[in-house]
Short mmCIF file of C-alpha atoms and ligand atoms in Angstrom, two decimals:
data_model
loop_
_atom_site.label_atom_id
_atom_site.label_comp_id
_atom_site.label_asym_id
_atom_site.label_seq_id
_atom_site.Cartn_x
_atom_site.Cartn_y
_atom_site.Cartn_z
CA UNK A 1 -0.01 0.01 0.02
CA UNK A 2 1.30 3.42 -1.00
CA UNK A 3 0.85 6.14 1.60
CA UNK A 4 1.29 9.88 1.05
CA UNK A 5 0.38 13.40 2.01
CA UNK A 6 -1.97 14.88 -0.62
CA UNK A 7 -1.72 18.55 -1.49
CA UNK A 8 -4.48 18.70 -4.09
CA UNK A 9 -7.51 20.51 -2.64
CA UNK A 10 -9.78 17.99 -1.03
CA UNK A 11 -12.71 18.65 -3.40
CA UNK A 12 -10.59 17.71 -6.42
CA UNK A 13 -9.20 14.41 -5.11
CA UNK A 14 -10.34 11.67 -7.46
CA UNK A 15 -10.28 8.71 -5.11
CA UNK A 16 -12.66 5.84 -4.53
CA UNK A 17 -13.41 7.12 -1.03
CA UNK A 18 -12.90 10.43 0.68
CA UNK A 19 -13.11 9.92 4.45
CA UNK A 20 -14.00 12.49 7.09
CA UNK A 21 -13.99 12.09 10.85
CA UNK A 22 -17.11 13.08 12.74
CA UNK A 23 -17.29 13.12 16.53
CA UNK A 24 -20.12 12.22 18.89
CA UNK A 25 -22.55 15.15 19.30
CA UNK A 26 -20.25 17.07 16.97
CA UNK A 27 -21.05 20.78 16.94
CA UNK A 28 -18.55 21.37 14.16
CA UNK A 29 -18.87 18.58 11.59
CA UNK A 30 -16.67 18.92 8.49
CA UNK A 31 -18.17 21.45 6.08
CA UNK A 32 -18.12 19.00 3.21
CA UNK A 33 -20.51 16.78 5.12
CA UNK A 34 -22.88 19.61 5.91
CA UNK A 35 -23.06 20.28 2.14
CA UNK A 36 -24.64 16.90 1.27
CA UNK A 37 -28.31 17.84 1.18
CA UNK A 38 -28.97 16.94 4.83
CA UNK A 39 -27.43 13.43 4.55
CA UNK A 40 -25.48 13.78 7.80
CA UNK A 41 -28.58 15.00 9.66
CA UNK A 42 -30.56 12.10 8.32
CA UNK A 43 -28.10 9.38 9.37
CA UNK A 44 -27.77 11.00 12.78
CA UNK A 45 -31.50 11.15 13.44
CA UNK A 46 -32.13 7.66 12.06
CA UNK A 47 -29.44 6.27 14.35
CA UNK A 48 -27.43 4.88 11.42
CA UNK A 49 -24.45 6.85 12.62
CA UNK A 50 -23.68 8.56 15.92
CA UNK A 51 -19.97 9.39 15.79
CA UNK A 52 -18.91 6.50 18.05
CA UNK A 53 -15.37 5.28 17.44
CA UNK A 54 -14.93 3.28 14.20
CA UNK A 55 -18.57 3.54 13.11
CA UNK A 56 -18.88 4.26 9.40
CA UNK A 57 -21.50 5.39 6.87
CA UNK A 58 -20.97 5.62 3.11
CA UNK A 59 -22.51 8.12 0.69
CA UNK A 60 -22.20 7.38 -3.04
CA UNK A 61 -22.12 10.15 -5.68
CA UNK A 62 -21.52 12.97 -3.21
CA UNK A 63 -22.01 16.63 -4.15
CA UNK A 64 -19.18 18.99 -5.03
CA UNK A 65 -16.32 16.55 -4.78
CA UNK A 66 -14.43 14.42 -7.32
CA UNK A 67 -14.36 11.39 -5.00
CA UNK A 68 -16.70 8.50 -5.83
CA UNK A 69 -17.80 8.07 -2.24
CA UNK A 70 -17.83 10.12 0.90
CA UNK A 71 -17.24 8.11 4.05
CA UNK A 72 -17.87 9.38 7.50
CA UNK A 73 -16.07 7.60 10.33
CA UNK A 74 -16.71 8.05 14.04
CA UNK A 75 -13.93 9.58 16.11
CA UNK A 76 -15.62 9.14 19.50
CA UNK A 77 -15.47 12.13 21.82
CA UNK A 78 -13.61 15.04 20.31
CA UNK A 79 -11.97 15.88 23.66
CA UNK A 80 -10.40 12.42 23.99
CA UNK A 81 -9.29 11.98 20.38
CA UNK A 82 -5.52 11.40 20.47
CA UNK A 83 -2.91 9.45 18.51
CA UNK A 84 -4.19 6.13 19.89
CA UNK A 85 -7.63 6.84 18.44
CA UNK A 86 -6.22 8.25 15.22
CA UNK A 87 -4.11 5.11 14.65
CA UNK A 88 -7.18 2.94 15.09
CA UNK A 89 -9.50 5.09 13.01
CA UNK A 90 -7.07 4.85 10.09
CA UNK A 91 -6.85 1.09 10.56
CA UNK A 92 -10.61 0.71 10.81
CA UNK A 93 -11.11 2.77 7.63
CA UNK A 94 -8.76 0.53 5.68
CA UNK A 95 -10.30 -2.64 7.07
CA UNK A 96 -13.90 -1.60 6.35
CA UNK A 97 -13.34 -0.13 2.94
CA UNK A 98 -11.15 -2.87 1.47
CA UNK A 99 -14.11 -5.27 1.54
CA UNK A 100 -16.26 -2.74 -0.33
CA UNK A 101 -14.42 -2.50 -3.65
CA UNK A 102 -12.48 0.59 -2.61
CA UNK A 103 -8.82 0.76 -3.73
CA UNK A 104 -7.90 4.37 -2.99
CA UNK A 105 -8.67 6.30 0.16
CA UNK A 106 -8.08 9.93 1.13
CA UNK A 107 -8.53 10.86 4.79
CA UNK A 108 -9.19 14.49 5.49
CA UNK A 109 -7.53 15.45 8.77
CA UNK A 110 -7.18 19.17 8.99
CA UNK A 111 -4.46 20.48 11.31
CA UNK A 112 -2.92 17.10 12.24
CA UNK A 113 0.52 17.42 13.90
CA UNK A 114 3.55 15.16 13.40
CA UNK A 115 2.59 12.57 16.05
CA UNK A 116 -0.95 12.36 14.62
CA UNK A 117 0.35 11.95 11.03
CA UNK A 118 2.74 9.18 12.10
CA UNK A 119 -0.02 7.37 14.01
CA UNK A 120 -2.42 7.55 11.03
CA UNK A 121 0.25 6.17 8.69
CA UNK A 122 0.99 3.33 11.11
CA UNK A 123 -2.69 2.57 11.59
CA UNK A 124 -3.39 2.42 7.85
CA UNK A 125 -0.47 0.10 7.21
CA UNK A 126 -1.46 -2.13 10.15
CA UNK A 127 -5.08 -2.22 8.94
CA UNK A 128 -3.98 -3.44 5.51
CA UNK A 129 -2.47 -6.65 6.91
CA UNK A 130 -4.53 -9.86 6.92
CA UNK A 131 -3.67 -13.35 8.15
CA UNK A 132 -4.69 -14.77 4.73
CA UNK A 133 -1.37 -15.94 3.28
CA UNK A 134 -2.54 -19.57 3.16
CA UNK A 135 -6.08 -18.88 1.93
CA UNK A 136 -6.49 -19.60 -1.73
CA UNK A 137 -9.40 -17.18 -2.25
CA UNK A 138 -8.74 -15.94 -5.78
CA UNK A 139 -10.43 -12.64 -5.01
CA UNK A 140 -8.26 -11.75 -2.04
CA UNK A 141 -5.98 -9.52 -4.07
CA UNK A 142 -8.98 -7.46 -5.20
CA UNK A 143 -9.68 -6.68 -1.57
CA UNK A 144 -6.64 -4.48 -1.18
CA UNK A 145 -6.20 -0.74 -0.70
CA UNK A 146 -3.52 0.49 -3.11
CA UNK A 147 -3.21 4.11 -1.97
CA UNK A 148 -3.93 5.86 1.29
CA UNK A 149 -3.62 9.65 1.16
CA UNK A 150 -3.75 12.11 4.00
CA UNK A 151 -5.28 15.46 3.16
CA UNK A 152 -4.19 17.98 5.75
CA UNK A 153 -5.80 21.11 4.37
CA UNK A 154 -2.51 22.53 3.18
CA UNK A 155 0.84 21.27 1.99
CA UNK A 156 2.96 18.71 3.76
CA UNK A 157 5.90 20.34 5.52
CA UNK A 158 9.20 18.41 5.56
CA UNK A 159 8.50 17.59 9.24
CA UNK A 160 5.08 16.14 8.41
CA UNK A 161 6.51 14.19 5.47
CA UNK A 162 9.16 12.63 7.69
CA UNK A 163 6.56 11.84 10.35
CA UNK A 164 4.57 10.04 7.66
CA UNK A 165 7.68 8.12 6.64
CA UNK A 166 8.39 7.11 10.21
CA UNK A 167 4.85 5.89 10.71
CA UNK A 168 5.03 3.88 7.50
CA UNK A 169 8.38 2.35 8.46
CA UNK A 170 7.20 1.34 11.94
CA UNK A 171 3.90 -0.01 10.59
CA UNK A 172 5.69 -2.08 7.96
CA UNK A 173 8.15 -3.38 10.57
CA UNK A 174 5.23 -4.48 12.69
CA UNK A 175 3.69 -6.22 9.68
CA UNK A 176 6.98 -8.06 9.05
CA UNK A 177 6.77 -9.30 12.65
CA UNK A 178 3.18 -10.39 12.04
CA UNK A 179 4.20 -12.24 8.85
CA UNK A 180 6.81 -14.22 10.77
CA UNK A 181 4.51 -15.00 13.72
CA UNK A 182 1.72 -16.06 11.37
CA UNK A 183 3.89 -18.76 9.77
CA UNK A 184 2.90 -22.24 10.91
CA UNK A 185 5.62 -24.29 12.65
CA UNK A 186 6.04 -26.61 9.64
CA UNK A 187 6.94 -23.60 7.50
CA UNK A 188 9.11 -21.84 10.05
CA UNK A 189 11.65 -23.81 12.07
CA UNK A 190 14.70 -22.17 13.74
CA UNK A 191 16.69 -22.32 10.46
CA UNK A 192 13.90 -20.37 8.69
CA UNK A 193 13.97 -17.66 11.37
CA UNK A 194 17.73 -17.45 10.74
CA UNK A 195 17.10 -17.05 7.02
CA UNK A 196 14.54 -14.30 7.68
CA UNK A 197 16.91 -12.45 10.00
CA UNK A 198 19.79 -12.74 7.50
CA UNK A 199 17.79 -11.52 4.60
CA UNK A 200 16.41 -8.57 6.58
CA UNK A 201 19.92 -7.70 7.76
CA UNK A 202 21.43 -7.77 4.29
CA UNK A 203 18.60 -5.65 2.81
CA UNK A 204 18.91 -2.98 5.54
CA UNK A 205 22.63 -2.89 6.22
CA UNK A 206 22.84 -4.65 9.58
CA UNK A 207 25.52 -7.11 10.62
CA UNK A 208 24.17 -10.60 11.32
CA UNK A 209 26.06 -13.31 13.13
CA UNK A 210 24.64 -16.77 13.72
CA UNK A 211 25.86 -19.36 16.22
CA UNK A 212 25.06 -23.00 15.44
CA UNK A 213 24.89 -25.99 17.79
CA UNK A 214 28.65 -26.51 17.66
CA UNK A 215 29.44 -22.88 18.52
CA UNK A 216 26.85 -22.85 21.31
CA UNK A 217 28.25 -26.11 22.73
CA UNK A 218 31.77 -24.65 22.76
CA UNK A 219 30.49 -21.60 24.61
CA UNK A 220 28.52 -23.69 27.10
CA UNK A 221 24.95 -22.63 26.42
CA UNK A 222 23.66 -25.67 28.29
CA UNK A 223 20.25 -24.22 29.18
CA UNK A 224 19.36 -23.37 25.58
CA UNK A 225 20.79 -26.67 24.19
CA UNK A 226 18.88 -28.74 26.73
CA UNK A 227 15.59 -27.40 25.38
CA UNK A 228 16.67 -27.94 21.78
CA UNK A 229 17.87 -31.56 22.15
CA UNK A 230 14.40 -33.03 21.73
CA UNK A 231 13.99 -31.72 18.21
CA UNK A 232 15.53 -32.77 14.91
CA UNK A 233 15.44 -29.13 13.81
CA UNK A 234 18.65 -27.62 15.18
CA UNK A 235 18.65 -24.47 17.31
CA UNK A 236 20.42 -21.19 16.51
CA UNK A 237 21.47 -18.01 18.26
CA UNK A 238 21.14 -14.89 16.11
CA UNK A 239 22.91 -11.56 16.67
CA UNK A 240 21.72 -8.51 14.69
CA UNK A 241 23.83 -5.37 15.05
CA UNK A 242 22.91 -1.76 14.36
CA UNK A 243 25.77 0.72 14.80
CA UNK A 244 25.01 4.43 14.43
CA UNK A 245 27.37 6.41 12.20
CA UNK A 246 28.37 8.51 15.21
CA UNK A 247 27.61 7.09 18.64
CA UNK A 248 27.23 9.86 21.17
CA UNK A 249 27.83 7.91 24.33
CA UNK A 250 28.72 4.57 25.81
CA UNK A 251 25.15 3.18 26.17
CA UNK A 252 24.38 0.05 24.26
CA UNK A 253 20.83 -1.27 24.04
CA UNK A 254 20.15 -5.01 23.71
CA UNK A 255 16.79 -6.34 22.45
CA UNK A 256 16.41 -9.97 23.37
CA UNK A 257 13.74 -12.29 21.93
CA UNK A 258 12.29 -15.69 22.74
CA UNK A 259 12.13 -17.65 19.52
CA UNK A 260 10.45 -20.99 20.25
CA UNK A 261 9.12 -21.90 16.78
CA UNK A 262 6.84 -24.48 18.37
CA UNK A 263 6.22 -25.31 22.02
CA UNK A 264 4.75 -28.76 22.60
CA UNK A 265 5.70 -28.42 26.28
CA UNK A 266 8.23 -31.23 25.87
CA UNK A 267 7.71 -34.27 28.11
CA UNK A 268 5.67 -31.98 30.41
CA UNK A 269 3.38 -31.98 27.39
CA UNK A 270 0.68 -29.39 26.79
CA UNK A 271 -3.00 -30.31 26.40
CA UNK A 272 -4.09 -30.94 22.79
CA UNK A 273 -6.75 -28.24 23.04
CA UNK A 274 -5.09 -25.02 21.90
CA UNK A 275 -1.65 -26.50 21.26
CA UNK A 276 -1.85 -25.28 17.64
CA UNK A 277 -1.41 -21.75 18.91
CA UNK A 278 2.06 -22.51 20.15
CA UNK A 279 3.41 -21.54 16.73
CA UNK A 280 3.32 -18.00 18.07
CA UNK A 281 5.83 -18.81 20.81
CA UNK A 282 8.47 -16.99 18.71
CA UNK A 283 6.62 -13.66 18.79
CA UNK A 284 9.31 -12.04 20.99
CA UNK A 285 12.03 -12.88 18.49
CA UNK A 286 9.86 -11.71 15.57
CA UNK A 287 9.36 -8.40 17.40
CA UNK A 288 13.14 -8.07 17.68
CA UNK A 289 13.56 -8.71 13.93
CA UNK A 290 10.83 -6.20 13.04
CA UNK A 291 12.18 -3.54 15.43
CA UNK A 292 15.73 -3.99 14.16
CA UNK A 293 14.53 -3.36 10.61
CA UNK A 294 12.84 -0.08 11.60
CA UNK A 295 15.88 0.88 13.68
CA UNK A 296 18.15 0.31 10.68
CA UNK A 297 15.95 2.69 8.67
CA UNK A 298 15.35 5.34 11.28
CA UNK A 299 18.89 5.43 12.65
CA UNK A 300 18.71 6.33 16.36
CA UNK A 301 21.88 7.62 18.03
CA UNK A 302 22.30 4.57 20.30
CA UNK A 303 23.89 1.29 19.18
CA UNK A 304 21.26 -1.48 19.29
CA UNK A 305 21.91 -5.23 19.15
CA UNK A 306 19.20 -7.84 18.72
CA UNK A 307 19.76 -11.24 20.34
CA UNK A 308 17.50 -14.11 19.39
CA UNK A 309 17.51 -17.59 20.87
CA UNK A 310 15.58 -19.90 18.59
CA UNK A 311 14.69 -23.54 19.28
CA UNK A 312 11.82 -25.96 18.83
CA UNK A 313 10.50 -27.56 22.05
CA UNK A 314 9.81 -31.14 20.88
CA UNK A 315 9.83 -34.69 22.21
CA UNK A 316 12.07 -37.13 20.33
CA UNK A 317 13.97 -39.94 22.10
CA UNK A 318 16.63 -37.48 23.17
CA UNK A 319 14.26 -34.97 24.74
CA UNK A 320 15.14 -33.34 28.05
CA UNK A 321 13.49 -35.01 31.07
CA UNK A 322 11.94 -33.48 34.18
CA UNK A 323 14.65 -33.60 36.82
CA UNK A 324 17.51 -33.08 34.34
CA UNK A 325 20.12 -30.63 35.56
CA UNK A 326 21.75 -28.33 33.00
CA UNK A 327 24.59 -25.83 33.30
CA UNK A 328 23.77 -22.42 31.86
CA UNK A 329 26.30 -20.21 30.05
CA UNK A 330 26.66 -18.16 33.23
CA UNK A 331 27.84 -21.27 35.09
CA UNK A 332 24.69 -21.59 37.22
CA UNK A 333 23.07 -25.01 37.37
CA UNK A 334 19.34 -25.39 36.72
CA UNK A 335 17.05 -28.21 37.68
CA UNK A 336 14.48 -28.59 34.90
CA UNK A 337 11.39 -29.44 36.92
CA UNK A 338 9.02 -28.72 34.01
CA UNK A 339 10.11 -28.97 30.39
CA UNK A 340 7.29 -26.59 29.41
CA UNK A 341 9.03 -23.68 31.19
CA UNK A 342 11.52 -23.63 28.31
CA UNK A 343 11.39 -19.94 27.40
CA UNK A 344 13.22 -18.86 30.51
CA UNK A 345 15.92 -21.51 29.89
CA UNK A 346 16.80 -20.22 26.44
CA UNK A 347 16.53 -16.59 27.57
CA UNK A 348 18.89 -17.25 30.50
CA UNK A 349 21.68 -18.00 28.04
CA UNK A 350 20.65 -15.15 25.76
CA UNK A 351 20.79 -12.60 28.58
CA UNK A 352 24.18 -13.88 29.71
CA UNK A 353 25.48 -13.65 26.15
CA UNK A 354 24.14 -10.06 25.77
CA UNK A 355 25.66 -9.14 29.12
CA UNK A 356 29.07 -10.46 28.05
CA UNK A 357 28.93 -8.64 24.73
CA UNK A 358 28.64 -5.10 25.98
CA UNK A 359 24.95 -4.49 26.66
CA UNK A 360 24.45 -1.63 29.11
CA UNK A 361 20.63 -1.88 28.95
CA UNK A 362 18.58 -4.98 28.05
CA UNK A 363 14.91 -5.44 27.16
CA UNK A 364 13.57 -8.89 26.42
CA UNK A 365 10.21 -9.78 24.87
CA UNK A 366 8.83 -13.27 25.40
CA UNK A 367 5.59 -15.20 25.26
CA UNK A 368 6.69 -16.49 28.65
CA UNK A 369 3.72 -17.43 30.81
CA UNK A 370 0.02 -18.24 30.51
CA UNK A 371 -0.28 -16.65 33.94
CA UNK A 372 0.25 -13.15 32.53
CA UNK A 373 -3.16 -13.39 30.86
CA UNK A 374 -4.72 -14.39 34.17
CA UNK A 375 -3.14 -11.36 35.85
CA UNK A 376 -3.66 -8.66 33.19
CA UNK A 377 -6.00 -10.06 30.50
CA UNK A 378 -5.25 -9.32 26.88
CA UNK A 379 -4.88 -5.57 27.05
CA UNK A 380 -1.54 -4.88 28.76
CA UNK A 381 1.98 -6.16 28.30
CA UNK A 382 3.37 -7.28 31.64
CA UNK A 383 6.61 -5.49 32.49
CA UNK A 384 9.25 -6.41 35.09
CA UNK A 385 12.54 -4.72 35.89
CA UNK A 386 15.59 -4.57 38.14
CA UNK A 387 15.91 -0.83 37.50
CA UNK A 388 12.99 1.55 38.10
CA UNK A 389 14.39 4.52 36.21
CA UNK A 390 15.05 2.42 33.10
CA UNK A 391 11.48 1.11 33.26
CA UNK A 392 10.13 4.66 33.63
CA UNK A 393 11.95 5.57 30.42
CA UNK A 394 10.56 2.50 28.67
CA UNK A 395 7.00 3.11 29.87
CA UNK A 396 7.12 6.67 28.51
CA UNK A 397 8.21 5.30 25.10
CA UNK A 398 5.52 2.58 25.21
CA UNK A 399 2.86 5.19 26.04
CA UNK A 400 3.97 7.41 23.16
CA UNK A 401 3.91 4.37 20.87
CA UNK A 402 0.39 3.44 21.98
CA UNK A 403 1.28 0.07 23.56
CA UNK A 404 -0.30 -0.41 26.97
CA UNK A 405 2.17 -1.78 29.51
CA UNK A 406 1.67 -2.55 33.21
CA UNK A 407 4.42 -3.13 35.77
CA UNK A 408 4.32 -6.17 38.04
CA UNK A 409 6.24 -6.43 41.29
CA UNK A 410 9.62 -8.07 41.81
CA UNK A 411 9.99 -7.95 45.59
CA UNK A 412 12.75 -10.12 47.02
CA UNK A 413 10.13 -12.31 48.75
CA UNK A 414 9.03 -13.79 45.41
CA UNK A 415 12.54 -15.13 44.89
CA UNK A 416 11.81 -17.54 47.76
CA UNK A 417 9.48 -19.44 45.43
CA UNK A 418 12.52 -20.47 43.38
CA UNK A 419 14.26 -23.12 45.43
CA UNK A 420 15.86 -26.32 44.12
CA UNK A 421 17.06 -29.17 46.33
CA UNK A 422 19.65 -30.32 43.81
CA UNK A 423 20.82 -27.36 41.71
CA UNK A 424 21.36 -23.59 42.02
CA UNK A 425 17.81 -22.92 40.91
CA UNK A 426 14.75 -24.71 39.51
CA UNK A 427 13.06 -23.58 36.31
CA UNK A 428 9.65 -23.20 37.96
CA UNK A 429 8.25 -21.79 41.17
CA UNK A 430 5.07 -22.99 42.83
CA UNK A 431 1.44 -22.34 41.86
CA UNK A 432 1.49 -18.69 42.81
CA UNK A 433 2.74 -15.62 40.96
CA UNK A 434 3.78 -17.63 37.90
CA UNK A 435 4.73 -14.64 35.78
CA UNK A 436 6.72 -13.12 38.65
CA UNK A 437 8.76 -16.25 39.39
CA UNK A 438 9.49 -16.53 35.65
CA UNK A 439 10.76 -12.94 35.72
CA UNK A 440 12.84 -13.63 38.82
CA UNK A 441 14.41 -16.59 37.08
CA UNK A 442 15.44 -14.32 34.18
CA UNK A 443 16.72 -11.69 36.57
CA UNK A 444 19.24 -14.16 37.97
CA UNK A 445 20.93 -13.94 34.54
CA UNK A 446 20.35 -10.23 33.86
CA UNK A 447 21.66 -8.63 37.06
CA UNK A 448 23.34 -6.24 37.56
CA UNK A 449 22.72 -4.74 34.10
CA UNK A 450 19.58 -2.57 33.89
CA UNK A 451 16.99 -4.90 32.38
CA UNK A 452 13.30 -5.04 31.51
CA UNK A 453 11.31 -8.17 30.79
CA UNK A 454 8.12 -7.93 28.71
CA UNK A 455 5.75 -10.88 29.03
CA UNK A 456 3.73 -10.73 25.78
CA UNK A 457 2.07 -14.14 26.03
CA UNK A 458 -1.42 -12.61 26.27
CA UNK A 459 -0.90 -9.67 23.87
CA UNK A 460 0.99 -11.10 20.89
CA UNK A 461 -2.02 -12.95 19.42
CA UNK A 462 -5.55 -11.67 18.91
CA UNK A 463 -8.17 -14.45 19.02
CA UNK A 464 -10.76 -12.05 17.60
CA UNK A 465 -10.19 -9.35 15.03
CA UNK A 466 -10.68 -5.74 16.04
CA UNK A 467 -12.24 -3.02 13.88
CA UNK A 468 -8.69 -1.74 13.27
CA UNK A 469 -6.63 -4.97 13.33
CA UNK A 470 -7.15 -8.42 11.88
CA UNK A 471 -7.24 -11.50 14.08
CA UNK A 472 -3.93 -13.34 14.55
CA UNK A 473 -0.52 -11.93 15.39
CA UNK A 474 -0.55 -8.37 16.74
CA UNK A 475 3.10 -7.44 16.28
CA UNK A 476 3.19 -6.18 19.88
CA UNK A 477 6.43 -4.70 21.31
CA UNK A 478 7.80 -3.52 17.95
CA UNK A 479 6.55 0.04 18.39
CA UNK A 480 7.81 0.34 21.96
CA UNK A 481 11.23 -1.07 21.05
CA UNK A 482 11.64 1.39 18.20
CA UNK A 483 10.39 4.35 20.25
CA UNK A 484 12.73 3.51 23.13
CA UNK A 485 15.71 3.51 20.76
CA UNK A 486 14.62 6.79 19.06
CA UNK A 487 14.06 8.52 22.39
CA UNK A 488 17.63 7.74 23.50
CA UNK A 489 19.37 11.09 23.38
CA UNK A 490 21.66 11.27 26.36
CA UNK A 491 25.35 10.61 26.06
CA UNK A 492 26.22 8.78 29.26
N1 LIG B 1 4.92 -20.64 25.71
C1 LIG B 1 4.38 -20.86 27.00
C2 LIG B 1 3.60 -19.68 27.53
C3 LIG B 1 2.35 -19.31 26.77
C4 LIG B 1 1.14 -19.75 27.21
C5 LIG B 1 2.42 -18.47 25.68
C6 LIG B 1 -0.01 -19.38 26.56
C7 LIG B 1 1.31 -18.13 25.01
C8 LIG B 1 0.07 -18.57 25.44
C9 LIG B 1 5.50 -21.16 28.00
O1 LIG B 1 6.61 -21.76 27.47
C10 LIG B 1 4.93 -22.09 29.03
O2 LIG B 1 4.52 -23.10 28.66
N2 LIG B 1 4.85 -21.64 30.29
C11 LIG B 1 4.25 -22.41 31.29
C12 LIG B 1 5.09 -22.23 32.55
C13 LIG B 1 4.76 -23.22 33.65
C14 LIG B 1 5.18 -24.61 33.23
C15 LIG B 1 5.46 -22.83 34.89
C16 LIG B 1 2.84 -21.94 31.51
O3 LIG B 1 2.58 -20.75 31.41
O4 LIG B 1 1.96 -22.75 31.75
ZN1 LIG B 2 6.40 -23.91 27.37
ZN1 LIG B 3 6.98 -21.40 25.42
#
């Protein structure tokens, strides 16, 4: 989908649909709407349209404009219309109109600032994505929007043009993440994730290093290799490096991703019901790949390295057993009490590796625990940290990027849940505070480096589509990652 700022006067835009936002109980509806022979009044009184968020009504053959249709879309309450709403309105427009034979859209948004323009671009790009790669519907390519134009009632300044570019880049990065997460586990094994990372890196000028089983064995990544040994698809460790032309300080950000291409649970096997969804257990690593692509294009001042541990958690004759004791890269021994708590095992080695390779700040994203959905539902990423001021910085970036994030506690008391009789630590705690004990396990390998853990198990996959986003992979964490890197200005 092509996306642009349109400078032609709005009346002369020859598009399939010209869209205008109308708010609830709007005292100031767009003048173009008021000029349609009382149409707006009629749909308001009949109840066809009230201005509620994402509601739409379509008028064919409108008066005084070149567009084929005039579309009115609800913006909710005018006073609470911000970038979050604008992103979703743009997504909802694309999603509604693409099923109606519309191929070109212009959205009239008078007076939008840079943040608003970026959000609209992102939303439109995100709305254009569908989880239909493996559907053979011959008509699916007819249901695409080719161009999305923003009409701002005036020309696009260079600042607005670059905001549009940024929104497009971040939206496309998030869609790359969604493409990867959407792949079923027979089409994407760890080697395929390596190929995807390599091809992204070579297209966007990043360095990419890959460790294979032999290299990881030499290093001593026993925790990661223990998980991988039950699969005939070998594991890999991927390193993606972005180096700014001129680094302004000594900070070095690491983005760390869980890349379990399929999680059967291992011998502690998962129930059949719902197991098919465990193809999305690599969503953290896909978010790192997407974010690294946007970072390569947007060039923040801080060096950023992506670390991805990718394995398949399977059950062949060599599979890890409950009770096995493995030695992690850090030297700590781990008693594997439950083979389904595999994400933390591979991340333990990934965090140690990032720590040893110069990371001064680390953020990991992982579909780590079912318990995070019990605690927070599907609407917030769960965040954990060993450094409050780093988390405050991250939360500000996540808020600006429109990704809801909620901090969970990491009091020392919770560490008591992690006791092993035979090794330095077990890979599970008890029944209580499952997401917190998982985070404490990771922290044992992150300390003392400032670190944030994002549990995205309940936010990386949408079971139901939204007006603005298709069902399936959400691409969560990409926007926050990119925003965090872009906001990094200080030179410590
Ligand atoms: N991949 C799962 C977590 C998960 C659950 C992701 C649901 C997405 C949706 C993870 O590896 C896992 O199985 N965790 C266990 C931990 C338990 C054994 C302590 C869980 O959450 O049940
Ligand atoms: Zn698991
Ligand atoms: Zn898992």
